[in-house]
């Protein structure tokens, strides 16, 4: 399989509320809008808010968003009235994480990779 692009699709209960959350609260940049949906830039992929659903999110699905400065992002979100589900902390696997939920309850994991973490180690041989 040769994947050319990727995106995550969310079908929220209230598309306007969810779109406003990702646009105005998280501050994601819009890639494109079309009748019935909005596509946001999401690092190397996209997040598309489209359609409508009457059910909540699956409990085993999370959005994992890597940020440069977790404490600064958490403070900015608190300043916008967001209550974090879990405050920033170092996890046993060495990543700094904070958790929050979107209006439908989809878990969003904000992650900062510490400078000494193996994910930051250049494994290429010199």
mmCIF file of N, CA and C in Angstrom:
data_model
loop_
_atom_site.group_PDB
_atom_site.id
_atom_site.type_symbol
_atom_site.label_atom_id
_atom_site.label_comp_id
_atom_site.label_asym_id
_atom_site.label_seq_id
_atom_site.Cartn_x
_atom_site.Cartn_y
_atom_site.Cartn_z
ATOM 1 N N UNK A 1 0.850 -1.171 0.000
ATOM 2 C CA UNK A 1 0.000 0.000 0.000
ATOM 3 C C UNK A 1 0.895 1.233 0.000
ATOM 4 N N UNK A 2 0.577 2.176 -0.847
ATOM 5 C CA UNK A 2 1.298 3.442 -0.937
ATOM 6 C C UNK A 2 0.344 4.548 -0.515
ATOM 7 N N UNK A 3 0.421 4.962 0.767
ATOM 8 C CA UNK A 3 -0.492 5.970 1.309
ATOM 9 C C UNK A 3 -0.001 7.351 0.891
ATOM 10 N N UNK A 4 -0.852 8.105 0.232
ATOM 11 C CA UNK A 4 -0.491 9.428 -0.250
ATOM 12 C C UNK A 4 -0.888 10.542 0.706
ATOM 13 N N UNK A 5 -1.917 10.321 1.487
ATOM 14 C CA UNK A 5 -2.402 11.315 2.424
ATOM 15 C C UNK A 5 -3.225 10.586 3.473
ATOM 16 N N UNK A 6 -3.501 11.261 4.575
ATOM 17 C CA UNK A 6 -4.342 10.637 5.599
ATOM 18 C C UNK A 6 -5.151 11.712 6.305
ATOM 19 N N UNK A 7 -6.279 11.277 6.826
ATOM 20 C CA UNK A 7 -7.081 12.169 7.642
ATOM 21 C C UNK A 7 -7.933 11.353 8.588
ATOM 22 N N UNK A 8 -8.279 11.983 9.682
ATOM 23 C CA UNK A 8 -9.170 11.402 10.676
ATOM 24 C C UNK A 8 -10.521 12.053 10.467
ATOM 25 N N UNK A 9 -11.578 11.255 10.428
ATOM 26 C CA UNK A 9 -12.929 11.779 10.264
ATOM 27 C C UNK A 9 -13.659 11.700 11.593
ATOM 28 N N UNK A 10 -14.222 12.806 12.018
ATOM 29 C CA UNK A 10 -15.082 12.839 13.202
ATOM 30 C C UNK A 10 -16.482 13.224 12.759
ATOM 31 N N UNK A 11 -17.457 12.440 13.190
ATOM 32 C CA UNK A 11 -18.871 12.733 12.933
ATOM 33 C C UNK A 11 -19.492 13.157 14.260
ATOM 34 N N UNK A 12 -19.515 14.451 14.543
ATOM 35 C CA UNK A 12 -19.960 14.929 15.853
ATOM 36 C C UNK A 12 -21.478 14.985 15.982
ATOM 37 N N UNK A 13 -21.923 15.103 17.225
ATOM 38 C CA UNK A 13 -23.349 15.304 17.473
ATOM 39 C C UNK A 13 -23.785 16.681 16.988
ATOM 40 N N UNK A 14 -22.947 17.687 17.216
ATOM 41 C CA UNK A 14 -23.248 19.050 16.786
ATOM 42 C C UNK A 14 -22.040 19.586 16.013
ATOM 43 N N UNK A 15 -22.074 19.503 14.690
ATOM 44 C CA UNK A 15 -20.911 19.911 13.885
ATOM 45 C C UNK A 15 -20.453 21.344 14.138
ATOM 46 N N UNK A 16 -21.371 22.271 14.345
ATOM 47 C CA UNK A 16 -20.983 23.669 14.562
ATOM 48 C C UNK A 16 -20.200 23.826 15.861
ATOM 49 N N UNK A 17 -20.644 23.169 16.921
ATOM 50 C CA UNK A 17 -19.962 23.257 18.216
ATOM 51 C C UNK A 17 -18.581 22.609 18.129
ATOM 52 N N UNK A 18 -18.509 21.443 17.512
ATOM 53 C CA UNK A 18 -17.234 20.741 17.406
ATOM 54 C C UNK A 18 -16.259 21.489 16.502
ATOM 55 N N UNK A 19 -16.744 22.015 15.391
ATOM 56 C CA UNK A 19 -15.886 22.803 14.502
ATOM 57 C C UNK A 19 -15.345 24.024 15.233
ATOM 58 N N UNK A 20 -16.200 24.716 15.981
ATOM 59 C CA UNK A 20 -15.764 25.889 16.744
ATOM 60 C C UNK A 20 -14.721 25.505 17.786
ATOM 61 N N UNK A 21 -14.869 24.354 18.413
ATOM 62 C CA UNK A 21 -13.895 23.895 19.413
ATOM 63 C C UNK A 21 -12.513 23.721 18.782
ATOM 64 N N UNK A 22 -12.441 22.995 17.685
ATOM 65 C CA UNK A 22 -11.140 22.748 17.058
ATOM 66 C C UNK A 22 -10.563 24.019 16.427
ATOM 67 N N UNK A 23 -11.422 24.891 15.915
ATOM 68 C CA UNK A 23 -10.966 26.133 15.294
ATOM 69 C C UNK A 23 -10.611 27.193 16.331
ATOM 70 N N UNK A 24 -11.528 27.466 17.263
ATOM 71 C CA UNK A 24 -11.387 28.605 18.169
ATOM 72 C C UNK A 24 -10.687 28.275 19.484
ATOM 73 N N UNK A 25 -10.908 27.092 20.008
ATOM 74 C CA UNK A 25 -10.300 26.718 21.284
ATOM 75 C C UNK A 25 -8.909 26.116 21.066
ATOM 76 N N UNK A 26 -8.822 25.086 20.214
ATOM 77 C CA UNK A 26 -7.510 24.496 19.959
ATOM 78 C C UNK A 26 -6.689 25.324 18.975
ATOM 79 N N UNK A 27 -7.348 26.119 18.159
ATOM 80 C CA UNK A 27 -6.634 26.984 17.225
ATOM 81 C C UNK A 27 -6.064 26.274 16.021
ATOM 82 N N UNK A 28 -6.681 25.154 15.614
ATOM 83 C CA UNK A 28 -6.185 24.450 14.433
ATOM 84 C C UNK A 28 -6.467 25.267 13.173
ATOM 85 N N UNK A 29 -5.519 25.261 12.262
ATOM 86 C CA UNK A 29 -5.679 25.983 11.000
ATOM 87 C C UNK A 29 -6.576 25.189 10.055
ATOM 88 N N UNK A 30 -7.413 25.902 9.327
ATOM 89 C CA UNK A 30 -8.333 25.264 8.375
ATOM 90 C C UNK A 30 -7.615 25.006 7.065
ATOM 91 N N UNK A 31 -7.706 23.772 6.594
ATOM 92 C CA UNK A 31 -7.170 23.374 5.297
ATOM 93 C C UNK A 31 -8.179 23.713 4.197
ATOM 94 N N UNK A 32 -9.439 23.315 4.428
ATOM 95 C CA UNK A 32 -10.503 23.675 3.499
ATOM 96 C C UNK A 32 -11.854 23.486 4.166
ATOM 97 N N UNK A 33 -12.832 24.197 3.625
ATOM 98 C CA UNK A 33 -14.218 24.066 4.077
ATOM 99 C C UNK A 33 -15.075 23.712 2.874
ATOM 100 N N UNK A 34 -16.124 22.976 3.114
ATOM 101 C CA UNK A 34 -17.055 22.599 2.060
ATOM 102 C C UNK A 34 -18.429 22.455 2.705
ATOM 103 N N UNK A 35 -19.488 22.464 1.917
ATOM 104 C CA UNK A 35 -20.823 22.317 2.516
ATOM 105 C C UNK A 35 -20.905 21.031 3.348
ATOM 106 N N UNK A 36 -21.100 21.198 4.632
ATOM 107 C CA UNK A 36 -21.232 20.048 5.517
ATOM 108 C C UNK A 36 -19.954 19.610 6.200
ATOM 109 N N UNK A 37 -18.859 20.346 6.015
ATOM 110 C CA UNK A 37 -17.636 19.893 6.672
ATOM 111 C C UNK A 37 -16.512 20.908 6.673
ATOM 112 N N UNK A 38 -15.564 20.658 7.552
ATOM 113 C CA UNK A 38 -14.351 21.464 7.670
ATOM 114 C C UNK A 38 -13.186 20.513 7.861
ATOM 115 N N UNK A 39 -12.098 20.786 7.144
ATOM 116 C CA UNK A 39 -10.886 19.981 7.269
ATOM 117 C C UNK A 39 -9.803 20.866 7.880
ATOM 118 N N UNK A 40 -9.199 20.371 8.964
ATOM 119 C CA UNK A 40 -8.146 21.097 9.660
ATOM 120 C C UNK A 40 -6.796 20.451 9.392
ATOM 121 N N UNK A 41 -5.750 21.271 9.366
ATOM 122 C CA UNK A 41 -4.398 20.739 9.359
ATOM 123 C C UNK A 41 -4.149 20.078 10.701
ATOM 124 N N UNK A 42 -3.486 18.939 10.687
ATOM 125 C CA UNK A 42 -3.194 18.211 11.915
ATOM 126 C C UNK A 42 -1.784 17.632 11.794
ATOM 127 N N UNK A 43 -0.789 18.505 11.886
ATOM 128 C CA UNK A 43 0.587 18.041 11.718
ATOM 129 C C UNK A 43 0.769 17.472 10.326
ATOM 130 N N UNK A 44 1.140 16.192 10.231
ATOM 131 C CA UNK A 44 1.341 15.544 8.941
ATOM 132 C C UNK A 44 0.076 14.978 8.337
ATOM 133 N N UNK A 45 -1.065 15.207 8.917
ATOM 134 C CA UNK A 45 -2.325 14.692 8.401
ATOM 135 C C UNK A 45 -3.412 15.741 8.534
ATOM 136 N N UNK A 46 -4.642 15.288 8.502
ATOM 137 C CA UNK A 46 -5.783 16.192 8.554
ATOM 138 C C UNK A 46 -6.839 15.646 9.509
ATOM 139 N N UNK A 47 -7.646 16.550 10.030
ATOM 140 C CA UNK A 47 -8.808 16.200 10.846
ATOM 141 C C UNK A 47 -10.019 16.784 10.153
ATOM 142 N N UNK A 48 -10.957 15.937 9.792
ATOM 143 C CA UNK A 48 -12.153 16.379 9.080
ATOM 144 C C UNK A 48 -13.367 16.237 9.989
ATOM 145 N N UNK A 49 -14.053 17.342 10.204
ATOM 146 C CA UNK A 49 -15.318 17.346 10.936
ATOM 147 C C UNK A 49 -16.395 17.327 9.864
ATOM 148 N N UNK A 50 -17.142 16.243 9.810
ATOM 149 C CA UNK A 50 -18.095 16.069 8.714
ATOM 150 C C UNK A 50 -19.278 15.238 9.193
ATOM 151 N N UNK A 51 -20.428 15.514 8.650
ATOM 152 C CA UNK A 51 -21.615 14.733 8.973
ATOM 153 C C UNK A 51 -22.074 14.952 10.396
ATOM 154 N N UNK A 52 -22.843 14.009 10.868
ATOM 155 C CA UNK A 52 -23.439 14.105 12.195
ATOM 156 C C UNK A 52 -23.614 12.694 12.730
ATOM 157 N N UNK A 53 -23.528 12.549 14.027
ATOM 158 C CA UNK A 53 -23.711 11.259 14.668
ATOM 159 C C UNK A 53 -24.530 11.450 15.927
ATOM 160 N N UNK A 54 -25.338 10.497 16.251
ATOM 161 C CA UNK A 54 -26.116 10.538 17.487
ATOM 162 C C UNK A 54 -25.396 9.825 18.623
ATOM 163 N N UNK A 55 -24.386 9.030 18.289
ATOM 164 C CA UNK A 55 -23.649 8.308 19.332
ATOM 165 C C UNK A 55 -22.394 9.074 19.704
ATOM 166 N N UNK A 56 -21.874 8.749 20.866
ATOM 167 C CA UNK A 56 -20.633 9.373 21.307
ATOM 168 C C UNK A 56 -19.429 8.697 20.681
ATOM 169 N N UNK A 57 -18.251 9.148 21.026
ATOM 170 C CA UNK A 57 -17.039 8.580 20.444
ATOM 171 C C UNK A 57 -16.737 7.194 21.011
ATOM 172 N N UNK A 58 -15.950 6.443 20.282
ATOM 173 C CA UNK A 58 -15.490 5.151 20.786
ATOM 174 C C UNK A 58 -14.486 5.395 21.904
ATOM 175 N N UNK A 59 -14.585 4.629 22.979
ATOM 176 C CA UNK A 59 -13.701 4.821 24.125
ATOM 177 C C UNK A 59 -12.253 4.493 23.816
ATOM 178 N N UNK A 60 -12.023 3.684 22.793
ATOM 179 C CA UNK A 60 -10.664 3.246 22.500
ATOM 180 C C UNK A 60 -9.996 4.081 21.409
ATOM 181 N N UNK A 61 -10.523 5.259 21.134
ATOM 182 C CA UNK A 61 -9.947 6.145 20.125
ATOM 183 C C UNK A 61 -9.549 7.459 20.785
ATOM 184 N N UNK A 62 -8.328 7.903 20.490
ATOM 185 C CA UNK A 62 -7.833 9.189 20.989
ATOM 186 C C UNK A 62 -7.125 9.913 19.861
ATOM 187 N N UNK A 63 -7.150 11.230 19.919
ATOM 188 C CA UNK A 63 -6.324 12.038 19.031
ATOM 189 C C UNK A 63 -5.032 12.327 19.782
ATOM 190 N N UNK A 64 -3.900 12.043 19.175
ATOM 191 C CA UNK A 64 -2.589 12.242 19.786
ATOM 192 C C UNK A 64 -1.963 13.418 19.080
ATOM 193 N N UNK A 65 -1.806 14.537 19.788
ATOM 194 C CA UNK A 65 -1.297 15.762 19.181
ATOM 195 C C UNK A 65 0.003 16.170 19.870
ATOM 196 N N UNK A 66 1.091 16.103 19.112
ATOM 197 C CA UNK A 66 2.390 16.506 19.667
ATOM 198 C C UNK A 66 2.519 18.018 19.593
ATOM 199 N N UNK A 67 2.918 18.618 20.709
ATOM 200 C CA UNK A 67 3.105 20.065 20.789
ATOM 201 C C UNK A 67 4.532 20.367 21.237
ATOM 202 N N UNK A 68 4.976 21.596 20.995
ATOM 203 C CA UNK A 68 6.341 21.993 21.373
ATOM 204 C C UNK A 68 6.478 22.248 22.873
ATOM 205 N N UNK A 69 5.466 22.875 23.476
ATOM 206 C CA UNK A 69 5.544 23.284 24.875
ATOM 207 C C UNK A 69 4.218 22.960 25.555
ATOM 208 N N UNK A 70 4.161 21.810 26.189
ATOM 209 C CA UNK A 70 2.921 21.321 26.786
ATOM 210 C C UNK A 70 2.391 22.258 27.865
ATOM 211 N N UNK A 71 3.265 22.764 28.728
ATOM 212 C CA UNK A 71 2.800 23.652 29.798
ATOM 213 C C UNK A 71 2.190 24.929 29.233
ATOM 214 N N UNK A 72 2.799 25.480 28.193
ATOM 215 C CA UNK A 72 2.265 26.702 27.582
ATOM 216 C C UNK A 72 0.913 26.440 26.923
ATOM 217 N N UNK A 73 0.783 25.297 26.236
ATOM 218 C CA UNK A 73 -0.494 24.958 25.602
ATOM 219 C C UNK A 73 -1.566 24.744 26.660
ATOM 220 N N UNK A 74 -1.227 24.034 27.731
ATOM 221 C CA UNK A 74 -2.199 23.803 28.809
ATOM 222 C C UNK A 74 -2.645 25.127 29.425
ATOM 223 N N UNK A 75 -1.713 26.039 29.649
ATOM 224 C CA UNK A 75 -2.061 27.346 30.219
ATOM 225 C C UNK A 75 -2.958 28.136 29.263
ATOM 226 N N UNK A 76 -2.649 28.081 27.980
ATOM 227 C CA UNK A 76 -3.476 28.782 26.990
ATOM 228 C C UNK A 76 -4.899 28.223 26.973
ATOM 229 N N UNK A 77 -5.023 26.906 27.021
ATOM 230 C CA UNK A 77 -6.349 26.289 27.022
ATOM 231 C C UNK A 77 -7.120 26.638 28.291
ATOM 232 N N UNK A 78 -6.454 26.601 29.443
ATOM 233 C CA UNK A 78 -7.110 26.990 30.692
ATOM 234 C C UNK A 78 -7.602 28.429 30.605
ATOM 235 N N UNK A 79 -6.802 29.296 29.970
ATOM 236 C CA UNK A 79 -7.192 30.690 29.792
ATOM 237 C C UNK A 79 -8.424 30.856 28.924
ATOM 238 N N UNK A 80 -8.713 29.854 28.097
ATOM 239 C CA UNK A 80 -9.912 29.869 27.259
ATOM 240 C C UNK A 80 -11.077 29.138 27.926
ATOM 241 N N UNK A 81 -10.884 28.753 29.185
ATOM 242 C CA UNK A 81 -11.954 28.103 29.929
ATOM 243 C C UNK A 81 -11.990 26.591 29.810
ATOM 244 N N UNK A 82 -11.005 25.992 29.186
ATOM 245 C CA UNK A 82 -10.975 24.535 29.054
ATOM 246 C C UNK A 82 -10.543 23.922 30.381
ATOM 247 N N UNK A 83 -11.291 22.926 30.816
ATOM 248 C CA UNK A 83 -10.911 22.151 31.990
ATOM 249 C C UNK A 83 -10.245 20.876 31.481
ATOM 250 N N UNK A 84 -8.970 20.719 31.803
ATOM 251 C CA UNK A 84 -8.245 19.529 31.360
ATOM 252 C C UNK A 84 -8.742 18.311 32.115
ATOM 253 N N UNK A 85 -8.857 17.199 31.419
ATOM 254 C CA UNK A 85 -9.233 15.941 32.068
ATOM 255 C C UNK A 85 -8.095 15.446 32.948
ATOM 256 N N UNK A 86 -6.888 15.739 32.516
ATOM 257 C CA UNK A 86 -5.703 15.387 33.305
ATOM 258 C C UNK A 86 -4.624 16.424 33.034
ATOM 259 N N UNK A 87 -4.071 16.983 34.084
ATOM 260 C CA UNK A 87 -3.037 18.009 33.981
ATOM 261 C C UNK A 87 -1.740 17.410 33.419
ATOM 262 N N UNK A 88 -0.863 18.254 32.874
ATOM 263 C CA UNK A 88 0.404 17.756 32.338
ATOM 264 C C UNK A 88 1.203 16.984 33.384
ATOM 265 N N UNK A 89 1.762 15.866 32.939
ATOM 266 C CA UNK A 89 2.633 15.078 33.808
ATOM 267 C C UNK A 89 3.492 14.153 32.966
ATOM 268 N N UNK A 90 4.581 13.719 33.556
ATOM 269 C CA UNK A 90 5.477 12.770 32.894
ATOM 270 C C UNK A 90 4.909 11.365 33.072
ATOM 271 N N UNK A 91 4.728 10.668 31.967
ATOM 272 C CA UNK A 91 4.203 9.307 31.996
ATOM 273 C C UNK A 91 5.341 8.308 32.210
ATOM 274 N N UNK A 92 5.018 7.082 32.657
ATOM 275 C CA UNK A 92 6.069 6.072 32.869
ATOM 276 C C UNK A 92 6.888 5.778 31.606
ATOM 277 N N UNK A 93 6.308 6.013 30.441
ATOM 278 C CA UNK A 93 7.020 5.758 29.182
ATOM 279 C C UNK A 93 7.847 6.960 28.739
ATOM 280 N N UNK A 94 7.899 7.992 29.587
ATOM 281 C CA UNK A 94 8.815 9.100 29.370
ATOM 282 C C UNK A 94 8.283 10.289 28.598
ATOM 283 N N UNK A 95 7.032 10.266 28.186
ATOM 284 C CA UNK A 95 6.440 11.400 27.478
ATOM 285 C C UNK A 95 5.676 12.273 28.465
ATOM 286 N N UNK A 96 5.660 13.571 28.188
ATOM 287 C CA UNK A 96 4.847 14.494 28.975
ATOM 288 C C UNK A 96 3.489 14.614 28.294
ATOM 289 N N UNK A 97 2.418 14.354 29.037
ATOM 290 C CA UNK A 97 1.074 14.337 28.451
ATOM 291 C C UNK A 97 0.084 15.104 29.313
ATOM 292 N N UNK A 98 -0.905 15.680 28.629
ATOM 293 C CA UNK A 98 -2.096 16.231 29.266
ATOM 294 C C UNK A 98 -3.272 15.740 28.440
ATOM 295 N N UNK A 99 -4.396 15.547 29.083
ATOM 296 C CA UNK A 99 -5.569 15.043 28.385
ATOM 297 C C UNK A 99 -6.707 16.043 28.482
ATOM 298 N N UNK A 100 -7.483 16.125 27.417
ATOM 299 C CA UNK A 100 -8.725 16.872 27.421
ATOM 300 C C UNK A 100 -9.698 16.162 26.501
ATOM 301 N N UNK A 101 -10.914 16.637 26.445
ATOM 302 C CA UNK A 101 -11.929 16.028 25.597
ATOM 303 C C UNK A 101 -12.583 17.086 24.735
ATOM 304 N N UNK A 102 -12.973 16.687 23.525
ATOM 305 C CA UNK A 102 -13.715 17.613 22.674
ATOM 306 C C UNK A 102 -15.180 17.611 23.114
ATOM 307 N N UNK A 103 -16.047 18.404 22.498
ATOM 308 C CA UNK A 103 -17.438 18.498 22.965
ATOM 309 C C UNK A 103 -18.201 17.171 22.977
ATOM 310 N N UNK A 104 -17.811 16.204 22.153
ATOM 311 C CA UNK A 104 -18.470 14.903 22.150
ATOM 312 C C UNK A 104 -17.811 13.902 23.086
ATOM 313 N N UNK A 105 -16.685 14.282 23.685
ATOM 314 C CA UNK A 105 -15.987 13.380 24.592
ATOM 315 C C UNK A 105 -14.822 12.638 23.960
ATOM 316 N N UNK A 106 -14.457 12.949 22.732
ATOM 317 C CA UNK A 106 -13.282 12.326 22.128
ATOM 318 C C UNK A 106 -12.052 12.764 22.905
ATOM 319 N N UNK A 107 -11.263 11.798 23.371
ATOM 320 C CA UNK A 107 -10.060 12.131 24.135
ATOM 321 C C UNK A 107 -9.004 12.723 23.209
ATOM 322 N N UNK A 108 -8.404 13.807 23.663
ATOM 323 C CA UNK A 108 -7.295 14.442 22.969
ATOM 324 C C UNK A 108 -6.097 14.364 23.906
ATOM 325 N N UNK A 109 -5.049 13.720 23.448
ATOM 326 C CA UNK A 109 -3.826 13.584 24.232
ATOM 327 C C UNK A 109 -2.820 14.575 23.676
ATOM 328 N N UNK A 110 -2.472 15.575 24.479
ATOM 329 C CA UNK A 110 -1.445 16.541 24.094
ATOM 330 C C UNK A 110 -0.117 16.006 24.613
ATOM 331 N N UNK A 111 0.876 15.942 23.748
ATOM 332 C CA UNK A 111 2.138 15.294 24.077
ATOM 333 C C UNK A 111 3.313 16.209 23.776
ATOM 334 N N UNK A 112 4.230 16.293 24.727
ATOM 335 C CA UNK A 112 5.533 16.912 24.486
ATOM 336 C C UNK A 112 6.580 15.819 24.668
ATOM 337 N N UNK A 113 7.476 15.715 23.704
ATOM 338 C CA UNK A 113 8.535 14.704 23.784
ATOM 339 C C UNK A 113 9.774 15.378 24.388
ATOM 340 N N UNK A 114 10.175 14.955 25.593
ATOM 341 C CA UNK A 114 11.342 15.565 26.224
ATOM 342 C C UNK A 114 12.603 15.396 25.371
ATOM 343 N N UNK A 115 13.523 16.320 25.532
ATOM 344 C CA UNK A 115 14.742 16.330 24.711
ATOM 345 C C UNK A 115 15.549 15.045 24.827
ATOM 346 N N UNK A 116 15.514 14.388 25.986
ATOM 347 C CA UNK A 116 16.315 13.181 26.172
ATOM 348 C C UNK A 116 15.549 11.887 25.889
ATOM 349 N N UNK A 117 14.337 11.981 25.372
ATOM 350 C CA UNK A 117 13.526 10.795 25.100
ATOM 351 C C UNK A 117 14.035 10.078 23.840
ATOM 352 N N UNK A 118 13.964 8.754 23.805
ATOM 353 C CA UNK A 118 14.432 8.009 22.625
ATOM 354 C C UNK A 118 13.765 8.422 21.307
ATOM 355 N N UNK A 119 12.540 8.965 21.367
ATOM 356 C CA UNK A 119 11.906 9.417 20.123
ATOM 357 C C UNK A 119 12.656 10.601 19.502
ATOM 358 N N UNK A 120 13.472 11.285 20.301
ATOM 359 C CA UNK A 120 14.235 12.424 19.800
ATOM 360 C C UNK A 120 15.674 12.042 19.432
ATOM 361 N N UNK A 121 16.053 10.818 19.713
ATOM 362 C CA UNK A 121 17.426 10.392 19.435
ATOM 363 C C UNK A 121 17.546 10.117 17.941
ATOM 364 N N UNK A 122 18.584 10.663 17.327
ATOM 365 C CA UNK A 122 18.856 10.429 15.910
ATOM 366 C C UNK A 122 19.523 9.069 15.776
ATOM 367 N N UNK A 123 18.811 8.091 15.229
ATOM 368 C CA UNK A 123 19.328 6.730 15.137
ATOM 369 C C UNK A 123 20.136 6.489 13.859
ATOM 370 N N UNK A 124 20.259 7.493 13.025
ATOM 371 C CA UNK A 124 21.079 7.337 11.816
ATOM 372 C C UNK A 124 22.542 7.238 12.217
ATOM 373 N N UNK A 125 23.261 6.430 11.504
ATOM 374 C CA UNK A 125 24.690 6.322 11.794
ATOM 375 C C UNK A 125 25.422 7.450 11.093
ATOM 376 N N UNK A 126 26.445 8.012 11.755
ATOM 377 C CA UNK A 126 27.166 9.147 11.161
ATOM 378 C C UNK A 126 27.952 8.760 9.927
#
